[in-house]
Amino acid sequence: MMRKRVWLNAAALIICLIHVLPFYILITTSMKAADDPSSKWIMPGYWYTDNFTNAFREANLGTAFINNATVTGFAVLLIVILGSVAAYPLSRHRTPWNKFIYTLFISALIVPPLTILVPLYKLMVDIGAMNHFWGIILLHVTFNLPMTIFLYTGFIGTIPRELDEAAMIDGAGRLGLFYRILLPLLKPITATVIILSGVAIWNDYQFSVFFLQQPSMRTVTVALASFFGQYNNNIGWVAAGSFMAAIPISAVYLFLQRYFIHGLSSGAVKG
Amino acid sequence: MLNLLYAPALILFALFIFYPFLKGIQISFTNWDGYSQEYKWIGFANYERMTTDPDIGKVIWNTFIYGIGSTILQNIVGLAYALFLNRSLATRGLTRTIVYLPVIISPLIMGYIWYFFFQYQGGAINDILLLFQEKPANLLGDSDLNVWIITFVNTYQYLGIAMVIFLAGLQSIPRDYYEAATIDGAGSYARFCHVTWPLLAPSFTVSMVLNLIGGLKLFDVITALTNSGPGYASASLSTLMYQLYFGRQDAGYAASIGNLMFAIISVVSIFALMYLRRREVTS
């Protein structure tokens, strides 16, 4: 029995090693000087910091991180507010009309935004939203709302109605009821929504490359892609840039990984 | 009739999803170049053009490989990992954390990370191959191989989602079922076939449909690894549409490709959903 357990743990460690390999190669590549011909499998005995300083400066990663944080922060805030508020009547008052609205929201889950890229681009130009943060924020909000409304509607359905009635009797208005009674109870699902939409928006490339074309407005993925286009013969720089771009979200994940994994499983299976 | 609470969400929907969707159908019947004010109504010409487009067959085929290939791989390996990690192992938390990590990294960055593996000059795979052969292998330039490399990278990245969904499903199966089956003399294989497999049906529905939609719309990884080349060898419908619009100012045709993609993804996912849901009921 003991021996079997040792073997199983060894097998799990081998799985870990296989999955870590790409990150290992990323690190060795980012640390090698351009004229170092040694294999990517071998850790260089030195740390060539020029790759990092050059990549950070040339790809303008500092500005890109700030842009990314701005877009993600505002979009997630709006998603939580608009999504939770919209889900409340859809969950509490299941009239035929509300059921129709709910189905309308949910049907958008299947449609990838990319399929309507051409008309979306035209619309963004027409309303003057090109190269403005507000434009892309509204887009992110819209395309993340279906999942958000789906999760909130399901979750509110599990909260007893009696709670609403008790609060009403105590004199709470409808909005007061929502913010003082319901919102605190929605914490677990709000955490899930923040994680799911936050990761999707932080990592976005498609919308950002189409709608934030001005160099000073580039988000991390767009900055990295144009950097790659310019310097793909200098692989050390590109590796260092990719490495730095992956660090913030990996760090957040490693600190909060319990909630990440829980968020996904509760969102996907129980929602 | 309209509720004030969901009105803002509904307005955003109407403006950024429903209106563009209808507008896209209209644009697909024109020869619009994407910029000028003038364009002509050309009827079904863009859709007829699809039937004679020399690249499109390959592109649709690739899109299905990315969608269905990664879905099958992700679910097989994801289920295997979940069954394995459902035991009490000291290394369980570590393995789960590591397998799930790529899920949260941008698919574009993930593409670059794997680029260092597969690249022609000095790639990690070629470092090993060169020990056995004279010349490096042009893995990403090989038009038969690169589609599978991209499918593999997409599988590697989103394997964690399937694993976590199956783990959650496994943990929701009551232990008594297994105990009862054991008392009835069921071995571990019979327990899997008669308890685990049918009761995991809801997890399969979620995992299959999520991965299917994700694979069919694949874009970032292709852009990062091969830029859909050589030629259109590794293009998907999304990358083709992007190049038609921004590369060749062929917006009308790009819009019709977008509509084709919309039709394919909704038909495939609705059929998959219906089939998988029926399986849940009968199990």
Coordinates of C-alpha atoms in Angstrom, one line a residue, chain A residues 36-142:
Chain A
D36 CA 24.9 32.3 -26.9
P37 CA 24.3 29.3 -29.2
S38 CA 23.8 26.8 -26.3
S39 CA 20.7 24.7 -26.2
K40 CA 17.4 26.1 -24.8
W41 CA 17.3 23.1 -22.4
I42 CA 20.4 24.3 -20.6
M43 CA 20.1 27.1 -18.0
P44 CA 22.9 29.7 -18.8
G45 CA 25.3 30.2 -15.9
Y46 CA 24.6 34.0 -16.1
W47 CA 21.6 36.2 -16.2
Y48 CA 21.5 38.5 -19.2
T49 CA 19.4 41.3 -17.9
D50 CA 19.6 43.3 -21.1
N51 CA 16.8 41.1 -22.6
F52 CA 14.5 42.3 -19.8
T53 CA 15.4 46.0 -19.8
N54 CA 15.3 46.2 -23.6
A55 CA 12.0 44.3 -23.9
F56 CA 10.4 46.4 -21.2
R57 CA 11.5 49.6 -22.8
E58 CA 11.0 48.8 -26.5
A59 CA 7.7 47.1 -26.0
N60 CA 6.6 49.9 -23.7
L61 CA 5.4 47.4 -21.2
G62 CA 5.0 49.9 -18.3
T63 CA 2.4 51.9 -20.2
A64 CA 0.8 48.7 -21.4
F65 CA 0.4 47.3 -17.9
I66 CA -1.3 50.6 -16.8
N67 CA -3.6 50.5 -19.9
N68 CA -4.5 46.9 -19.2
A69 CA -5.3 47.5 -15.6
T70 CA -7.4 50.5 -16.5
V71 CA -9.5 48.7 -19.0
T72 CA -9.9 45.5 -16.9
G73 CA -10.7 47.4 -13.7
F74 CA -13.5 49.6 -15.1
A75 CA -14.9 46.8 -17.2
V76 CA -15.1 44.3 -14.4
L77 CA -16.7 46.9 -12.1
L78 CA -19.4 47.6 -14.6
I79 CA -19.9 43.9 -15.3
V80 CA -20.5 43.2 -11.6
I81 CA -22.9 46.1 -11.2
L82 CA -24.9 45.7 -14.4
G83 CA -24.9 41.9 -14.3
S84 CA -26.1 41.5 -10.7
V85 CA -28.8 44.2 -11.1
A86 CA -30.1 42.7 -14.3
A87 CA -30.2 39.2 -12.9
Y88 CA -32.4 40.2 -10.0
P89 CA -35.7 40.7 -11.8
L90 CA -34.9 37.8 -14.2
S91 CA -34.5 35.4 -11.3
R92 CA -37.3 36.8 -9.0
H93 CA -40.1 37.5 -11.5
R94 CA -40.3 34.7 -14.0
T95 CA -42.9 36.3 -16.3
P96 CA -43.0 35.1 -19.9
W97 CA -41.5 38.4 -21.0
N98 CA -38.6 38.1 -18.5
K99 CA -38.0 34.5 -19.6
F100 CA -37.7 35.7 -23.1
I101 CA -35.2 38.4 -22.2
Y102 CA -33.2 35.9 -20.2
T103 CA -33.1 33.5 -23.2
L104 CA -32.0 36.4 -25.4
F105 CA -29.1 37.2 -23.0
I106 CA -28.1 33.5 -22.7
S107 CA -28.2 32.8 -26.4
A108 CA -25.3 35.3 -26.9
L109 CA -23.1 32.8 -24.9
I110 CA -22.7 30.7 -28.1
V111 CA -21.8 33.6 -30.3
P112 CA -18.1 34.4 -30.4
P113 CA -17.7 38.2 -30.8
L114 CA -15.2 37.5 -33.6
T115 CA -18.0 36.4 -36.0
I116 CA -19.4 40.0 -36.0
L117 CA -16.0 41.7 -36.2
V118 CA -16.6 43.5 -39.5
P119 CA -19.9 45.3 -38.5
L120 CA -18.6 45.8 -35.0
Y121 CA -15.6 47.7 -36.4
K122 CA -17.9 49.8 -38.5
L123 CA -20.1 50.6 -35.5
M124 CA -17.1 51.5 -33.3
V125 CA -15.9 53.9 -36.0
D126 CA -19.4 55.4 -36.5
I127 CA -19.9 56.1 -32.8
G128 CA -16.3 57.5 -32.4
A129 CA -15.2 54.8 -30.0
M130 CA -12.0 53.8 -31.9
N131 CA -8.9 54.4 -29.8
H132 CA -10.9 55.3 -26.7
F133 CA -10.8 53.2 -23.5
W134 CA -14.6 53.8 -23.0
G135 CA -15.3 52.0 -26.3
I136 CA -13.4 48.8 -25.6
I137 CA -14.6 48.8 -22.0
L138 CA -18.3 48.9 -23.2
L139 CA -17.5 46.0 -25.6
H140 CA -15.9 43.9 -22.9
V141 CA -18.8 44.6 -20.6
T142 CA -21.4 43.6 -23.3

